[in-house]
XYZ file of N, CA and C in Angstrom:
531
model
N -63.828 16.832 6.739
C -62.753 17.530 7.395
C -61.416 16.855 7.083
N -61.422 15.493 7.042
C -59.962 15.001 7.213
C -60.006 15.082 5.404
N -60.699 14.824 4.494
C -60.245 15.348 2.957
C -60.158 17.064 2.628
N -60.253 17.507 3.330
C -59.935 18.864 3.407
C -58.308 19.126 3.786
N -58.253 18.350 4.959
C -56.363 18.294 5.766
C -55.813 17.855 4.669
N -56.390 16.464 3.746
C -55.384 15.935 3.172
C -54.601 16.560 1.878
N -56.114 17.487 1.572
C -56.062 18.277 0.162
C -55.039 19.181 0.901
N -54.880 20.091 1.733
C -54.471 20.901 2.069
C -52.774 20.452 2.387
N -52.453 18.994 2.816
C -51.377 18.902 3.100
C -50.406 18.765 1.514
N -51.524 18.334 0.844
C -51.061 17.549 -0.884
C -50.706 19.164 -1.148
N -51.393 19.783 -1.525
C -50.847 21.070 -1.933
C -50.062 22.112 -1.558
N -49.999 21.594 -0.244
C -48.503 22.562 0.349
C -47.346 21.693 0.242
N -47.242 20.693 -0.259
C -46.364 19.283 -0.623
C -45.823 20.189 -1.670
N -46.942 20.190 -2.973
C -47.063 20.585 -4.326
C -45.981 21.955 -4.371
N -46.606 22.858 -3.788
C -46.108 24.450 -4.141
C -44.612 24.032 -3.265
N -44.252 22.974 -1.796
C -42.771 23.438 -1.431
C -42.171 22.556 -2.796
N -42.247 21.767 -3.722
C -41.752 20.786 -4.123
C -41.705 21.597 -5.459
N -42.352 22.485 -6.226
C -42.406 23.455 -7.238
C -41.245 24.585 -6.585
N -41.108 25.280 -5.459
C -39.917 25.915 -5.183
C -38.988 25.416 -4.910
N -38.886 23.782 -4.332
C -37.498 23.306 -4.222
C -36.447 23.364 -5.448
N -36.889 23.582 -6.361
C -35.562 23.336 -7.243
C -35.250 24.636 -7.757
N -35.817 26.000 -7.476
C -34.794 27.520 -7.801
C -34.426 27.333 -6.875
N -34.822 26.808 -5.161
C -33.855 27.188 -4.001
C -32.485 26.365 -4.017
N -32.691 25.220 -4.443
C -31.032 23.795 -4.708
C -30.289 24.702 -6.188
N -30.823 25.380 -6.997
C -30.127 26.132 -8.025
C -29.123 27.334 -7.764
N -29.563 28.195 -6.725
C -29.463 29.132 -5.722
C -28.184 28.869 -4.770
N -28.735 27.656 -4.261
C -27.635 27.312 -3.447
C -26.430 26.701 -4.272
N -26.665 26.189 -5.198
C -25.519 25.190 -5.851
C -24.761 26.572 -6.371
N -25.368 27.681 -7.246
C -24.702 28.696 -7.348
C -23.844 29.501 -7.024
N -24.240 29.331 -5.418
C -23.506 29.829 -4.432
C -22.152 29.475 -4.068
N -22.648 27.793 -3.813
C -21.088 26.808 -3.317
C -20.315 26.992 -4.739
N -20.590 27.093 -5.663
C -19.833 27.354 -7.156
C -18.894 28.360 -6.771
N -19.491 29.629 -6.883
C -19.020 30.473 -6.482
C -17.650 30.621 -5.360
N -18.092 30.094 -4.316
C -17.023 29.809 -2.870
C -16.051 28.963 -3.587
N -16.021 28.345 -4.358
C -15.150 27.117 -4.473
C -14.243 28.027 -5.637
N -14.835 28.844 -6.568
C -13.869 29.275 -7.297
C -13.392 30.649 -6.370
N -13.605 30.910 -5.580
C -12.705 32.054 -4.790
C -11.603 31.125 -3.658
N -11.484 30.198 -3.492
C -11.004 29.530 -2.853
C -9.673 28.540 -3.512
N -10.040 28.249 -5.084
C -9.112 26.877 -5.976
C -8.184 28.225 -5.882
N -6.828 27.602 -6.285
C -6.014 29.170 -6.718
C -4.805 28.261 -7.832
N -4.759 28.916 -8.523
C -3.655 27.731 -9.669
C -2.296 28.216 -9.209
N -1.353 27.256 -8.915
C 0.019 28.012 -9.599
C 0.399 28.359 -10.269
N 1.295 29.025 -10.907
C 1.706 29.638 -12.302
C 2.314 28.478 -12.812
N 2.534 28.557 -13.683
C 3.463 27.482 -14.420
C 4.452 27.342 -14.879
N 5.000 28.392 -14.832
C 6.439 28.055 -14.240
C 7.200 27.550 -13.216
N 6.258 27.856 -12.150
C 6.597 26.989 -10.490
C 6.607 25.567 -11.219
N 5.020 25.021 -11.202
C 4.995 23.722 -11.788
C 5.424 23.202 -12.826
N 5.915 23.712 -13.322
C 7.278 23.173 -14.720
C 8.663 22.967 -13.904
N 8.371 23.573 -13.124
C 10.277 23.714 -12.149
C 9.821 22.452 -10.968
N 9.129 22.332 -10.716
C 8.307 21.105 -9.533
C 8.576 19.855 -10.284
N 8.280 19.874 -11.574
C 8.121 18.645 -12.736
C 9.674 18.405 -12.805
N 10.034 19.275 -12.908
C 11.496 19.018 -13.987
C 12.611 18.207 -12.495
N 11.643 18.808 -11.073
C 13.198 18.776 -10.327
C 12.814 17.534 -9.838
N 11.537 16.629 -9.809
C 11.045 15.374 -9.469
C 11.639 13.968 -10.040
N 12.366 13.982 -11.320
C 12.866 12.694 -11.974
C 13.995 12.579 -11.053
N 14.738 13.754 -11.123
C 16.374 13.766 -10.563
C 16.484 13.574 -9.371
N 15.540 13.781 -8.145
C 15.561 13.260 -6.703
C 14.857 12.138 -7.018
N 14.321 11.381 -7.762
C 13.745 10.021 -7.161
C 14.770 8.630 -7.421
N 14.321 8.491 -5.904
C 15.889 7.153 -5.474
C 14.651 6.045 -5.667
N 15.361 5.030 -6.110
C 14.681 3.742 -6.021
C 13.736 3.095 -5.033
N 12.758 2.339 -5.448
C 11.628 1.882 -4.422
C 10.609 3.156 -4.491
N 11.298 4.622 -4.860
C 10.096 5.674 -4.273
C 9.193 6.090 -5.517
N 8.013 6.139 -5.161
C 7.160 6.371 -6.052
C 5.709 7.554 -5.096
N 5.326 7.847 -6.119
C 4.238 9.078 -5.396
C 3.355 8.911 -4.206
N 2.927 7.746 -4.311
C 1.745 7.115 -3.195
C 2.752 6.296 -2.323
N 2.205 6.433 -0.922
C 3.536 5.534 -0.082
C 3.209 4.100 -0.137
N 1.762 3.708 -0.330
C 1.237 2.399 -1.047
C 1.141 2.036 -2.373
N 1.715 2.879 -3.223
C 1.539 2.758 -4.452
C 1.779 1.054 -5.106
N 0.238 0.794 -6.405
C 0.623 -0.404 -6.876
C 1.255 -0.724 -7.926
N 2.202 0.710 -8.086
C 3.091 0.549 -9.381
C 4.222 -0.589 -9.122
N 4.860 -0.887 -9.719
C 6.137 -1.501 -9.833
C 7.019 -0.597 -9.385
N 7.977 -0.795 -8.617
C 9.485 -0.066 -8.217
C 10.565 -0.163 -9.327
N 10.961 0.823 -8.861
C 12.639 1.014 -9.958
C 13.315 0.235 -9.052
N 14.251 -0.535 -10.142
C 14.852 -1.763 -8.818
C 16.460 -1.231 -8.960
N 17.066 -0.132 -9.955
C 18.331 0.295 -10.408
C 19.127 0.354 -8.924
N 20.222 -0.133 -9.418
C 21.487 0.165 -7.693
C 20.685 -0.618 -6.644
N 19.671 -1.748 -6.416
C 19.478 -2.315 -5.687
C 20.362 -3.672 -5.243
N 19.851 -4.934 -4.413
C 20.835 -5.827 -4.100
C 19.743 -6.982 -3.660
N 19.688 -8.129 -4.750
C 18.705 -9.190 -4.335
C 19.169 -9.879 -3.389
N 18.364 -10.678 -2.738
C 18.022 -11.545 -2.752
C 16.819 -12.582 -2.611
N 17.271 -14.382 -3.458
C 16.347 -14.915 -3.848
C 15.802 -15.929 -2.379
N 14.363 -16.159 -1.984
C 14.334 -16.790 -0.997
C 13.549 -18.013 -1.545
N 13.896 -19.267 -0.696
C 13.089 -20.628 -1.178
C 12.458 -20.721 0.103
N 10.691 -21.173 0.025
C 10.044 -21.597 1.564
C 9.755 -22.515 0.764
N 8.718 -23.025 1.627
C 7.711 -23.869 1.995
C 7.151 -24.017 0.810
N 6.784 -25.299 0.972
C 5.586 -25.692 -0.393
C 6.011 -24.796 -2.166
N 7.588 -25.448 -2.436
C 8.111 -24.823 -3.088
C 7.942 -23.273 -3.593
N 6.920 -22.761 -2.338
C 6.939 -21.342 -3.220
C 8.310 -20.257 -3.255
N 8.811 -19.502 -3.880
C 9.704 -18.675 -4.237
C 9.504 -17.107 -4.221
N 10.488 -16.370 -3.815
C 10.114 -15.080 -4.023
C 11.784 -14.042 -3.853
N 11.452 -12.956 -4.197
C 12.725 -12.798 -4.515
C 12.468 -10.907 -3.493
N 13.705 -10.674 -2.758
C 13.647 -9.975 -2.214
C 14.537 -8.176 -2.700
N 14.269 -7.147 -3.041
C 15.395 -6.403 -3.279
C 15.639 -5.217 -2.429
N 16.996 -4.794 -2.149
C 16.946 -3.704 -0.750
C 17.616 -2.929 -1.503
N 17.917 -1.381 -0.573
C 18.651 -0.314 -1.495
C 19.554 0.341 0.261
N 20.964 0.180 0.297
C 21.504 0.286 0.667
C 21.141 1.983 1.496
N 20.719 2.656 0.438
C 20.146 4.166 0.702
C 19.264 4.528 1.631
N 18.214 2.923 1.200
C 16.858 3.454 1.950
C 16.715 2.168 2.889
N 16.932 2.179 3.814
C 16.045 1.075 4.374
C 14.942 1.066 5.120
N 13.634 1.725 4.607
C 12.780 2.245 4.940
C 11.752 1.408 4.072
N 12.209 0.731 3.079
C 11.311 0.536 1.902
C 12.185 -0.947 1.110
N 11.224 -2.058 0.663
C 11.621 -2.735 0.098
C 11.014 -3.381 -0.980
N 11.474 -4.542 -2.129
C 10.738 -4.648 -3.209
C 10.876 -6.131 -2.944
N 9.466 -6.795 -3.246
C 9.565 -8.525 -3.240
C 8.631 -8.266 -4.763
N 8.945 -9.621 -5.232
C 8.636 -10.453 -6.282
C 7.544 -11.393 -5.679
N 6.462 -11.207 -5.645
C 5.361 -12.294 -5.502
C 4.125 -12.438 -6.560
N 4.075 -13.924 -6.736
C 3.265 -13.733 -8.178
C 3.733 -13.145 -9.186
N 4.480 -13.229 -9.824
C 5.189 -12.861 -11.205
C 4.608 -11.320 -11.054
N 4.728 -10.660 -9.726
C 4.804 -9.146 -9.515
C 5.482 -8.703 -8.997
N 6.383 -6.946 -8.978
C 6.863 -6.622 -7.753
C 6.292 -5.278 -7.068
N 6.249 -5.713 -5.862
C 5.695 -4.824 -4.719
C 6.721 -4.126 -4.007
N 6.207 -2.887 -4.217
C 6.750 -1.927 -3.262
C 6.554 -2.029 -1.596
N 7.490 -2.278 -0.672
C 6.722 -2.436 0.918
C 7.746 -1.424 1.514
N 6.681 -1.271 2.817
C 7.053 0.166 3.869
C 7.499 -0.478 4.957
N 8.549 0.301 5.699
C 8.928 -0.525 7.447
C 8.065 -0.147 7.820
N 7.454 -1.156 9.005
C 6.556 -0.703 9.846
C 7.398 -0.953 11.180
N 7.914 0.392 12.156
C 8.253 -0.407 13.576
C 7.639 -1.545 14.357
N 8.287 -2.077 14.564
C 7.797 -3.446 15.760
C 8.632 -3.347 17.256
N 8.090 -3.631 18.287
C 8.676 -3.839 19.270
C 9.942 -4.911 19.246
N 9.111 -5.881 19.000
C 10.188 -6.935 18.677
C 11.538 -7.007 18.056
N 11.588 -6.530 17.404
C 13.013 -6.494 16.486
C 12.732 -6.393 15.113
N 11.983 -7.756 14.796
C 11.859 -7.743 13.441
C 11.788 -7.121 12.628
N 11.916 -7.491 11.525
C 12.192 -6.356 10.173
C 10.741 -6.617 9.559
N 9.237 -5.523 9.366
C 8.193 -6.095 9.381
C 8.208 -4.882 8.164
N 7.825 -5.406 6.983
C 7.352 -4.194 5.700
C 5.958 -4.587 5.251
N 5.334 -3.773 4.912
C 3.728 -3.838 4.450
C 3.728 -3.023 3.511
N 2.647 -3.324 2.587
C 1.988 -2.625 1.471
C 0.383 -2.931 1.536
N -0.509 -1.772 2.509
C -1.841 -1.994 2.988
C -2.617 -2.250 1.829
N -2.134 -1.074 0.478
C -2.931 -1.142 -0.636
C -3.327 -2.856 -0.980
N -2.347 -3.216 -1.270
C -2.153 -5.039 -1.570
C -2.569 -5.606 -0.571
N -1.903 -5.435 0.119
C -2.271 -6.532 1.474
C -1.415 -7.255 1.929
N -0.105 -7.042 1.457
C 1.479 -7.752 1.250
C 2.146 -7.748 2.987
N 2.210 -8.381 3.641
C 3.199 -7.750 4.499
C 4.264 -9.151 5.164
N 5.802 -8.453 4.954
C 6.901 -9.158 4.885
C 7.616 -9.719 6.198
N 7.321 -10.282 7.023
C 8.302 -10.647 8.094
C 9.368 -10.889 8.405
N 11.005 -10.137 8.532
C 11.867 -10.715 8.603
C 12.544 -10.776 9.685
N 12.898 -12.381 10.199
C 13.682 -12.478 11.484
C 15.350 -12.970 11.037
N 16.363 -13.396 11.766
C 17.391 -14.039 11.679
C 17.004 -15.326 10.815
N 16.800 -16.363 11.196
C 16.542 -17.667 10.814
C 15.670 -17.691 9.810
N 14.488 -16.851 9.349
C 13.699 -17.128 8.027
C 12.304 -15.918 7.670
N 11.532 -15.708 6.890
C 11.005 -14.600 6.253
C 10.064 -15.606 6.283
N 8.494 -14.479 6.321
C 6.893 -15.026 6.382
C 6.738 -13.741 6.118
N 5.572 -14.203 4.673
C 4.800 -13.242 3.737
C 3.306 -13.977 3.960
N 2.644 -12.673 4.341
C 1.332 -12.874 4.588
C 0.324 -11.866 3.788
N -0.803 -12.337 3.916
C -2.063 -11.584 3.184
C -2.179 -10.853 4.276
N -2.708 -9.401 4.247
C -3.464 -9.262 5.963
C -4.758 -8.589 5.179
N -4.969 -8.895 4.164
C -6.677 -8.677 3.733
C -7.393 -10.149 4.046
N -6.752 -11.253 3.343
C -7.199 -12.578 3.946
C -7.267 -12.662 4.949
N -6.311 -12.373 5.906
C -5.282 -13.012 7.072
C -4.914 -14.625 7.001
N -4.117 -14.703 6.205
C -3.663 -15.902 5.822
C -2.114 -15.895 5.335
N -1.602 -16.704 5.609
C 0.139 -17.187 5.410
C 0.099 -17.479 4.130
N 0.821 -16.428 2.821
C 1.167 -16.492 1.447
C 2.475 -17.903 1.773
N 3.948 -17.029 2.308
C 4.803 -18.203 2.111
C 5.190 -18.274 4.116
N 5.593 -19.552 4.401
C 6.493 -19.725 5.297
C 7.755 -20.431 5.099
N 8.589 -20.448 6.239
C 10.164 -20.720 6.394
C 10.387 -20.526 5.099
N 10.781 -18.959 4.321
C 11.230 -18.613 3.757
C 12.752 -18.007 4.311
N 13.668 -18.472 3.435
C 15.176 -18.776 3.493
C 16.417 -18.500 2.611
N 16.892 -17.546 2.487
C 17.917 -16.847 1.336
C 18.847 -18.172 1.702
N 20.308 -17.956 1.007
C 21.266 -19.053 0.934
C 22.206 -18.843 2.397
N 21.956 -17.399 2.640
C 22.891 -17.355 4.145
C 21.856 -17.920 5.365
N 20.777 -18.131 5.269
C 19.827 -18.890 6.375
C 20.061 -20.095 6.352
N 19.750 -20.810 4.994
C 19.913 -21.966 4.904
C 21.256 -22.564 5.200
N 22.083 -21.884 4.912
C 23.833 -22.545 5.412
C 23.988 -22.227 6.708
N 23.297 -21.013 7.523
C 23.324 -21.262 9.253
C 21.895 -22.255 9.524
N 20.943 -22.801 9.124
C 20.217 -23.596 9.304
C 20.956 -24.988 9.248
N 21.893 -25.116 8.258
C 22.176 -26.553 8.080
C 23.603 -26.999 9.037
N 24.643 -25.546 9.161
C 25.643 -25.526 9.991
C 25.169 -26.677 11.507
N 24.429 -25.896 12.104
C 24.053 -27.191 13.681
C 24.266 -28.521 13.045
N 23.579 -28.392 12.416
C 23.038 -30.035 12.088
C 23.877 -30.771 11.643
N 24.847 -30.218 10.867
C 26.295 -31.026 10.322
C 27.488 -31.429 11.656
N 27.209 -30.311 12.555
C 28.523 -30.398 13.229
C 27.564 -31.232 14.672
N 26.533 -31.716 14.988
C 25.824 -32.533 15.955
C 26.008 -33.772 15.282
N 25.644 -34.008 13.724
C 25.872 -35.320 13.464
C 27.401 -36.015 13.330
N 28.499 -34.799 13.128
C 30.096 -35.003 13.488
C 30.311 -36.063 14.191
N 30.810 -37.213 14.717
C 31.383 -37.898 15.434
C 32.307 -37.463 16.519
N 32.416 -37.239 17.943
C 32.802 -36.753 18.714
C 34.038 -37.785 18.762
N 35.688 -36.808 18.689
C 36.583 -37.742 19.017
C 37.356 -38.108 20.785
């Protein structure tokens, strides 16, 4: 009896497993079908006029992906270079236009970064793709990994930080007359 069930289960195995593949043919046919009643092309003239009008609006920093890991157009921008910690270096560029978006130099690369609001004040830009994200307060700039979570540079310092960094300190060591 039970080699009878088993024969019996093996061969209804057999015959669904011999029709499974006109019924997945059937169906794939089908979704084919739906998908080409559904794609719809533009003409091409729209998309020749889409192409043509895309060079002439793009302002600096902007590129297609809002994470994109291309390099930025840095044209009509305004550096500046920052010195931190543990001699590392990096160089910062803004666009008067946008301040929505900025370009650093890290690793003999440059990254495109996005504002992200903060409560705080700070001026905080990220690039999730990378993992880049820029901290800027009054007194000094911190670039971090946030895929690591680890501190790339600290007390990073353009030349106007460093001359209000060093200002206190000159006029405390002054001699009081």
């Amino acid at each position: 009896m039970k080699k009878q069930l088993t024969a019996i289960a093996l061969l209804g195995a057999l015959f669904a497993a011999a029709g499974l593949p006109s019924a997945q043919a059937q169906n794939a046919q089908e979704q084919t079908a739906a998908k080409k009643k559904v794609v719809k092309k533009a003409p091409a003239k729209k998309a020749a006029a889409a192409a043509a009008a895309a060079p002439a609006a793009k302002m600096p920093f902007s590129s297609d992906a809002e994470d994109d890991d291309s390099e930025p157009e840095l044209g009509g921008t305004l550096s500046a270079d920052f010195n931190c910690e543990l001699g590392n270096k990096l160089t910062i560029w803004k666009n008067a236009a946008d301040d929505k978006h900025i370009a650093i130099r890290w690793n003999k690369r440059i990254h495109r970064l996005t504002r992200v609001e903060t409560t705080t004040g700070a001026n905080r830009f990220e690039n999730r793709k990378v993992g880049l994200v820029w901290i800027g307060i009054p007194a000094k700039g911190l670039l971090l990994d946030s895929k690591k979570g680890q501190q790339l540079a600290n007390e990073c310092k353009n030349v106007e930080q460093q001359a209000a960094a060093n200002a206190p300190a000159a006029t405390a060591a002054a001699p009081k007359s």
